[in-house]
Each structure stands twice: as C-alpha cells, then as structure tokens.
Coordinates of C-alpha atoms and ligand atoms in Angstrom, one line a residue:
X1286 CA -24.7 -1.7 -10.4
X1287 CA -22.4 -4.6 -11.3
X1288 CA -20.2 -6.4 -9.2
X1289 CA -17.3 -4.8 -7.3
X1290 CA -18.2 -1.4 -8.5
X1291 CA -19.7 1.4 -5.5
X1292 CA -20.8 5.0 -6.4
X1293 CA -18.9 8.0 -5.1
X1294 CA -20.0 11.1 -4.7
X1295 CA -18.4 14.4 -6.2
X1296 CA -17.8 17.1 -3.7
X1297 CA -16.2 19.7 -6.3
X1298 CA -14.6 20.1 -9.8
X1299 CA -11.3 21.9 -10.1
X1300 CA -10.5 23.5 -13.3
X1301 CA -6.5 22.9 -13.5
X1302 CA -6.1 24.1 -17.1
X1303 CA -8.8 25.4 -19.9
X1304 CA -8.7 21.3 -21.2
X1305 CA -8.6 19.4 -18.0
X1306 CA -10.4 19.4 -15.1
X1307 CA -9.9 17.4 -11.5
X1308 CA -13.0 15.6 -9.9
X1309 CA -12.6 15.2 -6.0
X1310 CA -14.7 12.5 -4.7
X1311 CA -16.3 12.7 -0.8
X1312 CA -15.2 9.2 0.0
X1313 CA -12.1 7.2 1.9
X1314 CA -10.8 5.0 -1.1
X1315 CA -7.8 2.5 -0.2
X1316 CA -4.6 2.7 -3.2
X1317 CA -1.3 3.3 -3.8
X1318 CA 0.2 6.2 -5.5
X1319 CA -0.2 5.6 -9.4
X1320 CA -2.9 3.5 -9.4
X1321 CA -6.4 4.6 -11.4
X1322 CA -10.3 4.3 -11.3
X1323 CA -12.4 3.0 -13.8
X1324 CA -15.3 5.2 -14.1
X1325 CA -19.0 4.5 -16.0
X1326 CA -19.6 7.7 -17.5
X1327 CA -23.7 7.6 -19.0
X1328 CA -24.0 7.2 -22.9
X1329 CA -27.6 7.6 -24.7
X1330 CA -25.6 5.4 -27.5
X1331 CA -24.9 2.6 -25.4
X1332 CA -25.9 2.9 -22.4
X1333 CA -22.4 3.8 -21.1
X1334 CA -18.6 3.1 -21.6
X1335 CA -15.9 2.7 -19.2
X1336 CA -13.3 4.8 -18.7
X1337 CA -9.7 4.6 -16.8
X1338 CA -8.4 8.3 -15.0
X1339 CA -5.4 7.8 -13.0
X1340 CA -5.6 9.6 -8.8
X1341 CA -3.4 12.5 -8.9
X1342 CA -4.1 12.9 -5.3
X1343 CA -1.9 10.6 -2.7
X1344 CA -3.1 8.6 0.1
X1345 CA -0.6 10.0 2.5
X1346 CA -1.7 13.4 2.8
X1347 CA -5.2 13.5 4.0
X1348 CA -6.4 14.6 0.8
X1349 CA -9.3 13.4 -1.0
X1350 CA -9.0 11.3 -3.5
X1351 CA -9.1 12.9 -6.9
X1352 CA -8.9 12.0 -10.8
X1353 CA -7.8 14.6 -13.3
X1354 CA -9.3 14.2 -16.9
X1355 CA -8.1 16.1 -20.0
X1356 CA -10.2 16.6 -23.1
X1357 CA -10.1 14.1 -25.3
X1358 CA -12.9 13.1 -26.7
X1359 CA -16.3 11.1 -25.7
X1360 CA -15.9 10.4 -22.0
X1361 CA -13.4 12.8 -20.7
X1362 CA -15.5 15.3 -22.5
X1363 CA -18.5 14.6 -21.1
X1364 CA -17.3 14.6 -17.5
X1365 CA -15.3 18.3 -18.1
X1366 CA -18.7 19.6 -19.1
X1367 CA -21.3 17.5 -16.7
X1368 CA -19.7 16.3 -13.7
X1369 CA -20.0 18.8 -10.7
X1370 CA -20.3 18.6 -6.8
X1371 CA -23.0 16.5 -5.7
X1372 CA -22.7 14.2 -9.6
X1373 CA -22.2 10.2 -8.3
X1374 CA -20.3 8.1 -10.3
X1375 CA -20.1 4.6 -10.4
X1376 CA -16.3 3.5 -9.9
X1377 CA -14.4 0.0 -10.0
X1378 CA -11.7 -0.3 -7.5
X1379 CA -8.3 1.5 -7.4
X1380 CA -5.8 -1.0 -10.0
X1381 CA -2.7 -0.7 -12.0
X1382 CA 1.1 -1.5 -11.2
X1383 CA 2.2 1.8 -12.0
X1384 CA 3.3 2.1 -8.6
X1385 CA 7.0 3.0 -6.7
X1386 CA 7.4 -0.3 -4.9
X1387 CA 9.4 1.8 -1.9
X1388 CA 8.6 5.9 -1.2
X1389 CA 12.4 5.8 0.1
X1390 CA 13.8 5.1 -3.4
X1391 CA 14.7 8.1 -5.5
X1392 CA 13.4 8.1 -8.9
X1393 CA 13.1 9.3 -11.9
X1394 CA 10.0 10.9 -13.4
X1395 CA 8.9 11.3 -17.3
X1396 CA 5.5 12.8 -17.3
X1397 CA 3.6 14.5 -20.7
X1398 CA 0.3 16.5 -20.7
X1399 CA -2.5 14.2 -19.0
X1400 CA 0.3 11.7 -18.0
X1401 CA 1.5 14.0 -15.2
X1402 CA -1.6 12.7 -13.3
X1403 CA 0.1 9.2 -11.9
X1404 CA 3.2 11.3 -11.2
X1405 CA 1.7 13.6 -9.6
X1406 CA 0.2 11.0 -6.7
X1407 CA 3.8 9.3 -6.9
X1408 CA 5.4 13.1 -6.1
X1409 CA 2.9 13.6 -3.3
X1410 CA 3.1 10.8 -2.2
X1411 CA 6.8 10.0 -1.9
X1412 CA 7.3 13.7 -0.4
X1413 CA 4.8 13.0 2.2
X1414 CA 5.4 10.0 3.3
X1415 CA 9.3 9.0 1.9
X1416 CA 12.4 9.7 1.9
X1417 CA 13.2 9.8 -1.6
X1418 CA 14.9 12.2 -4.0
X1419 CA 12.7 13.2 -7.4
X1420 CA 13.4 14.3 -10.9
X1421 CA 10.7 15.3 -13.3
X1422 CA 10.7 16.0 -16.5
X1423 CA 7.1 17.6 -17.7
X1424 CA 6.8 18.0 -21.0
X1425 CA 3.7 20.2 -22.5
X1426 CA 2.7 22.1 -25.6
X1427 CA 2.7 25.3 -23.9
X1428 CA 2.9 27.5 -20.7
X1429 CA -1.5 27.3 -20.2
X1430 CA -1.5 23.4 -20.5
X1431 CA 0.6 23.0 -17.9
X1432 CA -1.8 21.2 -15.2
X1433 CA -0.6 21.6 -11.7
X1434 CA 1.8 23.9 -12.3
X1435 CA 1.2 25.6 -9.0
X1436 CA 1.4 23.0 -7.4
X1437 CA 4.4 21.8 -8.7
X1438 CA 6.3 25.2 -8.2
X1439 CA 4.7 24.9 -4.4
X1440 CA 6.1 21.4 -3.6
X1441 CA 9.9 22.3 -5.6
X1442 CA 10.0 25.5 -3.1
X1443 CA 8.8 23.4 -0.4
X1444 CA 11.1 20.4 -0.8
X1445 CA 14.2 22.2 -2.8
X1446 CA 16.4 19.2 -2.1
X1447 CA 14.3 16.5 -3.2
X1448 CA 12.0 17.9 -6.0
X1449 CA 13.5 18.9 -9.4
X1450 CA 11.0 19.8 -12.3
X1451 CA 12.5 20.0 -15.4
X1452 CA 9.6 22.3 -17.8
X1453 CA 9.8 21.1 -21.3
X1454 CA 7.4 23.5 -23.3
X1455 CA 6.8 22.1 -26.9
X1456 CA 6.0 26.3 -27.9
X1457 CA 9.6 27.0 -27.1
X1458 CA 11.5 23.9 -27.6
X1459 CA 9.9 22.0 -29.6
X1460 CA 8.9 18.2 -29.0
X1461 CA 11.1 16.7 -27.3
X1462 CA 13.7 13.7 -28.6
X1463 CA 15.0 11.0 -27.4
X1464 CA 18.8 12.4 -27.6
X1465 CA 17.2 15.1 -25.7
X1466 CA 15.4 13.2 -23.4
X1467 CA 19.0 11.3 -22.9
X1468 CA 20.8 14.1 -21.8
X1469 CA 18.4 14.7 -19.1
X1470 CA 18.1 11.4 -17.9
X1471 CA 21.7 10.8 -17.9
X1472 CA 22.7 11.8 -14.1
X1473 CA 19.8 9.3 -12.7
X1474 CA 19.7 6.3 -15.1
X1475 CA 20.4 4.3 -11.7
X1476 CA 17.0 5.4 -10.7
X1477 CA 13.8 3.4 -11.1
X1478 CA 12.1 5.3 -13.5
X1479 CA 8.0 6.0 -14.8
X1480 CA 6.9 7.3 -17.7
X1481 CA 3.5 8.0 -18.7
X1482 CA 2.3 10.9 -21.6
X1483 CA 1.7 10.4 -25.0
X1484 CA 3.0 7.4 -27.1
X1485 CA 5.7 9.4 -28.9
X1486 CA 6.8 11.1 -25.7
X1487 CA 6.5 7.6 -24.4
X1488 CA 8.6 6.1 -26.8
X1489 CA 11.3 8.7 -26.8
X1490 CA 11.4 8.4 -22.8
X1491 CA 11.8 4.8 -23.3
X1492 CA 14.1 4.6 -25.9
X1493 CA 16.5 7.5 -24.2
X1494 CA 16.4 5.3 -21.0
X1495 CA 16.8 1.8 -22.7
X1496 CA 20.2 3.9 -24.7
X1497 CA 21.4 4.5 -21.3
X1498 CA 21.4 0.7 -20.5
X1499 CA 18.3 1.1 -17.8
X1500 CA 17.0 -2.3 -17.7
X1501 CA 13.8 -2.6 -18.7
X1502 CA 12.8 -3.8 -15.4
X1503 CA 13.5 -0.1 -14.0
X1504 CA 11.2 1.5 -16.2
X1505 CA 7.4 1.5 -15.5
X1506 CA 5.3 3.1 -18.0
X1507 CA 1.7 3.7 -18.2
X1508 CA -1.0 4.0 -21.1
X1509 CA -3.2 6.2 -21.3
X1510 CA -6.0 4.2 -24.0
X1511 CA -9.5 4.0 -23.6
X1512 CA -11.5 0.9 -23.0
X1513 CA -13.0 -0.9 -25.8
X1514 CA -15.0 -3.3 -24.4
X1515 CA -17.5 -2.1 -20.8
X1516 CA -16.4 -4.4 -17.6
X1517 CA -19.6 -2.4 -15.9
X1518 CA -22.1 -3.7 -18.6
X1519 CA -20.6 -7.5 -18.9
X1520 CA -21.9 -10.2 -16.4
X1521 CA -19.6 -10.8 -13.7
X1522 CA -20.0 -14.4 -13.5
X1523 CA -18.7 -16.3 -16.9
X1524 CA -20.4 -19.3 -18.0
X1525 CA -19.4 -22.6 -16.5
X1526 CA -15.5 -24.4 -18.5
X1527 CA -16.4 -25.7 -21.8
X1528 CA -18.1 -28.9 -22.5
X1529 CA -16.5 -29.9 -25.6
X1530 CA -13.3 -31.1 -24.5
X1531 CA -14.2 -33.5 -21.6
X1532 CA -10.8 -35.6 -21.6
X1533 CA -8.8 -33.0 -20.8
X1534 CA -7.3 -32.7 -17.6
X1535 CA -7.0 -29.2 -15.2
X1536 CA -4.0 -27.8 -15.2
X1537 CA -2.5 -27.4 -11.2
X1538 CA -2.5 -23.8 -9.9
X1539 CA -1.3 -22.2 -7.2
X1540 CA -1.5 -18.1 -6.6
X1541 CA 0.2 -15.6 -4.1
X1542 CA -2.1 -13.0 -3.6
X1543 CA -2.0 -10.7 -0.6
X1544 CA 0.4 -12.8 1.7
X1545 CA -1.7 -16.2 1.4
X1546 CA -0.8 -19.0 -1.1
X1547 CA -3.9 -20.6 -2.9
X1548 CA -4.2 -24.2 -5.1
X1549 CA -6.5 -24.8 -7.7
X1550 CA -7.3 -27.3 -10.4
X1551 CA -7.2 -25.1 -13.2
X1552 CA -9.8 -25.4 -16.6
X1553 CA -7.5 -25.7 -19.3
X1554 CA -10.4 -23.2 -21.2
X1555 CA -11.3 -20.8 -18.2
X1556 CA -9.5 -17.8 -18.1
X1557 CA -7.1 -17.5 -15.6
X1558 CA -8.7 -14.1 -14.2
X1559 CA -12.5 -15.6 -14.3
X1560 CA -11.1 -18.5 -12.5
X1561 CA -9.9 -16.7 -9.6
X1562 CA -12.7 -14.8 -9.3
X1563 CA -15.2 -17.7 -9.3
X1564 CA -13.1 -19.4 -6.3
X1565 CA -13.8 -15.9 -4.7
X1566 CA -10.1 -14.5 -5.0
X1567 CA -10.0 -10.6 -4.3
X1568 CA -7.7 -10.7 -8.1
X1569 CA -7.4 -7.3 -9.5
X1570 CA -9.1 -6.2 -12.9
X1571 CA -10.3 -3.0 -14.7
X1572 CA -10.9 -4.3 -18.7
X1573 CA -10.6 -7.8 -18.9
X1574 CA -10.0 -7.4 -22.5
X1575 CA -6.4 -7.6 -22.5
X1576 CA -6.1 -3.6 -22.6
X1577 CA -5.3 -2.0 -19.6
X1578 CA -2.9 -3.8 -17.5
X1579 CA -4.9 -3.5 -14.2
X1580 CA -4.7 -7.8 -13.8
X1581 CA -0.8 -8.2 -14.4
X1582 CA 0.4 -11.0 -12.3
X1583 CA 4.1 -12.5 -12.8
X1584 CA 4.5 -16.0 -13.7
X1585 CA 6.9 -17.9 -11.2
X1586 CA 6.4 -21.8 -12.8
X1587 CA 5.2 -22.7 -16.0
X1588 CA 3.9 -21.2 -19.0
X1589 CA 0.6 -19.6 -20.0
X1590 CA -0.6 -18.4 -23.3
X1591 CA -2.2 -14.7 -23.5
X1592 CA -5.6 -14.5 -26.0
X1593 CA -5.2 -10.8 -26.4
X1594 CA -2.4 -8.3 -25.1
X1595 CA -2.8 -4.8 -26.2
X1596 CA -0.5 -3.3 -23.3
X1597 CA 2.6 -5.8 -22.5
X1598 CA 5.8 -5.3 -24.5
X1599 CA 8.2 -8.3 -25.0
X1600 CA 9.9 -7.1 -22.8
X1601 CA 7.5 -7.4 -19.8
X1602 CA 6.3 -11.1 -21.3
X1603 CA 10.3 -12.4 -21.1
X1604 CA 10.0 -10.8 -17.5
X1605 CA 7.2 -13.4 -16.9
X1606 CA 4.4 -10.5 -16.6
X1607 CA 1.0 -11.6 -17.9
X1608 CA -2.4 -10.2 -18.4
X1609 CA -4.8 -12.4 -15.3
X1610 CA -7.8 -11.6 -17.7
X1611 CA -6.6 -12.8 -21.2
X1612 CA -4.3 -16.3 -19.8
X1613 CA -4.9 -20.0 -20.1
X1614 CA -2.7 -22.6 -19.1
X1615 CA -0.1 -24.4 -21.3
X1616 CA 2.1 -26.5 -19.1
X1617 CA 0.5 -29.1 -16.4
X1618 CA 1.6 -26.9 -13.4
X1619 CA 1.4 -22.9 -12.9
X1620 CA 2.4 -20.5 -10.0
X1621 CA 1.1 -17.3 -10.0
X1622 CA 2.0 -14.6 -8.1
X1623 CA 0.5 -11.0 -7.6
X1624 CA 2.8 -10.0 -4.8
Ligands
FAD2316 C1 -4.6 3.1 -16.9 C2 -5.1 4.4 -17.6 C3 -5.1 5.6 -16.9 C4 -5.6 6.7 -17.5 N1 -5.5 7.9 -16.8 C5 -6.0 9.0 -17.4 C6 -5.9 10.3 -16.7 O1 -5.4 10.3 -15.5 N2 -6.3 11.4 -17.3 C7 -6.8 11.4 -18.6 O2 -7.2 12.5 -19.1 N3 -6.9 10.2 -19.3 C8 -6.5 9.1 -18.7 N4 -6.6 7.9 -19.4 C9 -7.2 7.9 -20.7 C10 -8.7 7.8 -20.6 O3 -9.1 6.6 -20.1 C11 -9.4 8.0 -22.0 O4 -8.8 7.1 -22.9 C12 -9.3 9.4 -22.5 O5 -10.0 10.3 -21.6 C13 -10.0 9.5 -23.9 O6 -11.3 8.9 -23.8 P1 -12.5 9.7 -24.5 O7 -13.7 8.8 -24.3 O8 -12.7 11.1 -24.0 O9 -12.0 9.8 -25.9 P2 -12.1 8.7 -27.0 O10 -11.8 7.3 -26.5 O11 -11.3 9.2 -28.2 O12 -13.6 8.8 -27.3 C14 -14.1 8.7 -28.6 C15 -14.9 7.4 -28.6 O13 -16.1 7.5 -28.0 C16 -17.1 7.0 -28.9 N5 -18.3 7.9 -28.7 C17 -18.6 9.1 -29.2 N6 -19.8 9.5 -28.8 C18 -20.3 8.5 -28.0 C19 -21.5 8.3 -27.2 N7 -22.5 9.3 -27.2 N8 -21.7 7.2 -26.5 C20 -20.7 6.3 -26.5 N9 -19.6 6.3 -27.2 C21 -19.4 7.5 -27.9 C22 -16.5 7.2 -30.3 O14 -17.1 6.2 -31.1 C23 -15.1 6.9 -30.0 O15 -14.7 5.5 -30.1 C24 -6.1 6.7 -18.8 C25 -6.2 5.5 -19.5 C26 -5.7 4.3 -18.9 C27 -5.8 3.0 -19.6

C-alpha cells in the first residue's frame, strides 16, 4: 500500500445505465460534495494505473459513499466488468475544489454524460442539507444514457421549488451550442455556476456563460482526464533539495491550511507540494503531475512558477490559483493559502 491510500470494501454495484455502473463502498469516508477518489485499479501491463471517479453520493444523507464510472476505456472498463460486492479497492483521499462553497447559495448546474456524477453529490447535497435553489441542465446522447434519471425525476417531484432539470437529449436536439446553452443560462447568470461533461460540452457551457458576462470566478468546472502518471506506484518521500546549487538561498513560506498558519524556509528546487508534505502538512494531492487539480492552493504574496499545468486556464492562474504539486518559488517571499 503507499502512503495516504486505505482499501475499501465494495458492498454492491449498481447498474445506472447499460455503459456506467455505481460502486458503493462499506466505509465512513469524510468530503464535500464534488469532490473524487482516486482509485488503483490492477493492470497485468503495469502493475496498475490510477484513476479519478467523482462521489455522486452526498455526505448529508446517510448514504454510502459511492463513485459512478462510465465506459471509457482501460480502467473504467475493467471495474464495470470486475468490481462486485465484497471487491477492495485501494483509494487515495477524497480531493478536488469542485465544490459549492455554501449549500444556501442557488446555483447553476451544467452536467454532460459521466459529468452528472459531481452534480449529482452537489444536488443531494444542497437539497439535504441547504437552502438553495437548483438549475440543471443534463445533456446526453439519448433517453437510455441518461444515468440517474430516476433519481433525478424523484428529487424534481420531491423538491418542485428548488430542483429544475432541464433534459437535453442529443437524439432529439442535437448537441447542444453555446447560443443554446445561452438561452438557458440566461435567467441565472447571477448564480455560481459548475460545469463538468465532455470538453465540447464544456467549452460551449463556458463560453455561453463567459457571453453572459459570468466572471470567471463564478464558474467551476471539472475534467474528466485520466492520469498519466501512478501517485500509488511513486515513492511518497522525494529525494532530499538538490545539491548543485548550494548558494542559493530558501525562499520564505508561509501556508494557511485548515485554520492554522505555517512558516517555512522554502528549497528554491523542492516542489512546493513535496515540501509540505515532508514538514508533515495534511496538503491535498491526487496526480502530482500537474493533471488533475486535486492540489490547487491560491497564491496570496509572491509569485511561483508551475513546471507542468495540464488543467488551469489563464484564467484561474491571473486568479492566483496554482497547482501545489508542479510550483517552485520565484520571488524571496510566498503565502499560500488552501483555505
Ligand atoms: C477529477 C476527475 C474526476 C473524474 N470523475 C469521473 C467520474 O465520476 N466518472 C467517470 O466515468 N469518469 C471520471 N473521470 C474520468 C476517469 O478518471 C477516466 O479518465 C475515464 O474513466 C477513462 O479512463 P479509462 O482508463 O477507462 O480509459 P482511457 O484512459 O482511455 O484508457 C485507455 C488507456 O489505458 C491504457 N491501457 C490499456 N490496457 C491497459 C492495461 N492492460 N494496463 C494498463 N493500461 C492499459 C491504454 O494505453 C490507454 O492509455 C474523472 C477524471 C477526473 C480527473
């Protein structure tokens, strides 16, 4: 087992749609609505790969918590056909900041396909627990890959003054574009908005939002890409700040992370996520290759510079977010801040 990971037991498969199944796991697990598991699914290739599946099931309703996978290829294929109650599955902690940051707020909701998973927690969750008003707009290709449509139909009856779902069904309508995306947005562009599905539904979401002058700051989108790299297979531990330039001096750092404020001397070559971790900061991580967003801290003094980013946009990086995993320091003094 590597570091930080445990192993959860399944206690049943649910077949949501012929492609996509959801895997309930017979363990308490501690995260917010939105977040995601990395999983280690077996490979006789490699050994294994890693794996991201967003919790469709909330913390606030005393329901199990519960990834939902659609068939895709390698990894999401091999747990559709293997996993099963009483499969355990090594798991890395709940992550990601695709999370409502208040279950009072009403918001707006752009899910497509797979990427109704995260919305679906934030729907459960904000029903159960908030007071918020919701808007969905669920695009899929047609009527049969529709996952959680019951349930869906069940919580709009339910809550018929707080839950809206808007079907788009590519088979009737076509796929959706952003001019038509914009007319359903329209009413809520006050609204904090997430969008997670595809990357062209992703893009016309974002681009129908950003026409209605939505900051960028109000819209929180999630990626669906898999892992290159295995944070299961790498040694936690990373080898000890680089010999070869001796003369230079730390940079100072100091890190908000779950209410208490830390100060470091900071390696100018150590990566700003392996750092914390060696001084024994609980910092979140999924990747740490600069592809999934799960180590996103804001920058509140100074500058960094990022070795990879596969998942920022420009617009996130002139909002001061950076990827923990991929930053070293540029300027003498840095403030982090996770919070
Ligand atoms: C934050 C986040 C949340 C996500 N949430 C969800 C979710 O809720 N639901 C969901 O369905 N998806 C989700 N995803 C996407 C998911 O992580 C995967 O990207 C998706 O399931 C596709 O992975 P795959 O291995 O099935 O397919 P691919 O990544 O396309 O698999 C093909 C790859 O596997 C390799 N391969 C083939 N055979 C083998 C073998 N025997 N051994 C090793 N490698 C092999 C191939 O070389 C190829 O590179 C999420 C992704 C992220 C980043």
């Amino acid at each position: 087992m590597s570091e930080g990971s445990r192993v959860l037991r399944v206690s049943e498969v649910i077949a949501e749609t012929p492609q996509a199944c959801s895997v309930v796991f017979d363990a308490a697990l501690d995260y917010r609505p939105g977040q995601f598991l990395t999983l280690r699914i077996p490979s006789d290739e490699c050994g294994s790969v890693a794996r991201c599946y967003s919790l469709s099931s909330s913390p606030f309703t005393g329901d199990a918590p519960q990834v939902t996978v659609k068939r895709d290829g390698y990894a999401s294929n091999w747990i559709c056909d293997h996993v099963a109650a009483g499969t355990e599955l090594e798991i890395l902690p709940p992550s990601g900041v695709f999370t409502p940051a208040s279950l009072d707020e009403d918001l707006l909701l752009f899910a497509a396909g797979s990427g109704i998973t995260p919305v679906m927690s934030i729907v459960r969750s904000v029903l159960a627990q908030g007071r918020g008003t919701l808007n969905l707009v669920y695009a899929n290709r047609d009527e049969t890959s529709v996952i959680f449509a019951r349930a869906l139909r069940e919580l709009a009856a339910e809550h018929p003054d707080r839950l809206t779902v808007v079907h788009w069904l590519e088979s009737v309508q076509g796929l959706p574009a952003a001019e038509q995306l914009r007319t359903l947005a329209a009413p809520f562009a006050a609204r904090e908005t997430f969008v997670c599905g595809p990357r062209p539904f992703m893009t016309a979401a974002t681009t129908a939002l950003k026409s209605l002058g939505v900051p960028r700051s109000r819209i929180h989108t999630e990626k669906f890409v898999s892992l290159g790299g295995n944070p299961f297979e790498r040694a936690t531990p990373a080898p000890a700040a680089r010999q070869a330039e001796p003369a230079e001096e730390p940079a100072a750092l100091t890190v908000n992370l779950d209410g208490a404020e830390h100060r470091f001397a900071w390696p100018r070559q150590r990566k700003l996520l392996d750092h914390l971790l060696d001084n024994g900061l609980d910092a979140p991580y999924s990747c740490r290759e600069g592809q999934c967003s799960a180590c996103a801290c804001r920058i509140t003094a100074g500058e960094v510079k990022m070795l990879n980013n596969d998942v920022l946009d420009s617009e996130d990086i002139a909002d001061g977010i950076v990827l923990a995993c991929q930053s070293l320091p540029l300027t003498d003094e840095v403030s982090i801040s996770y919070e």
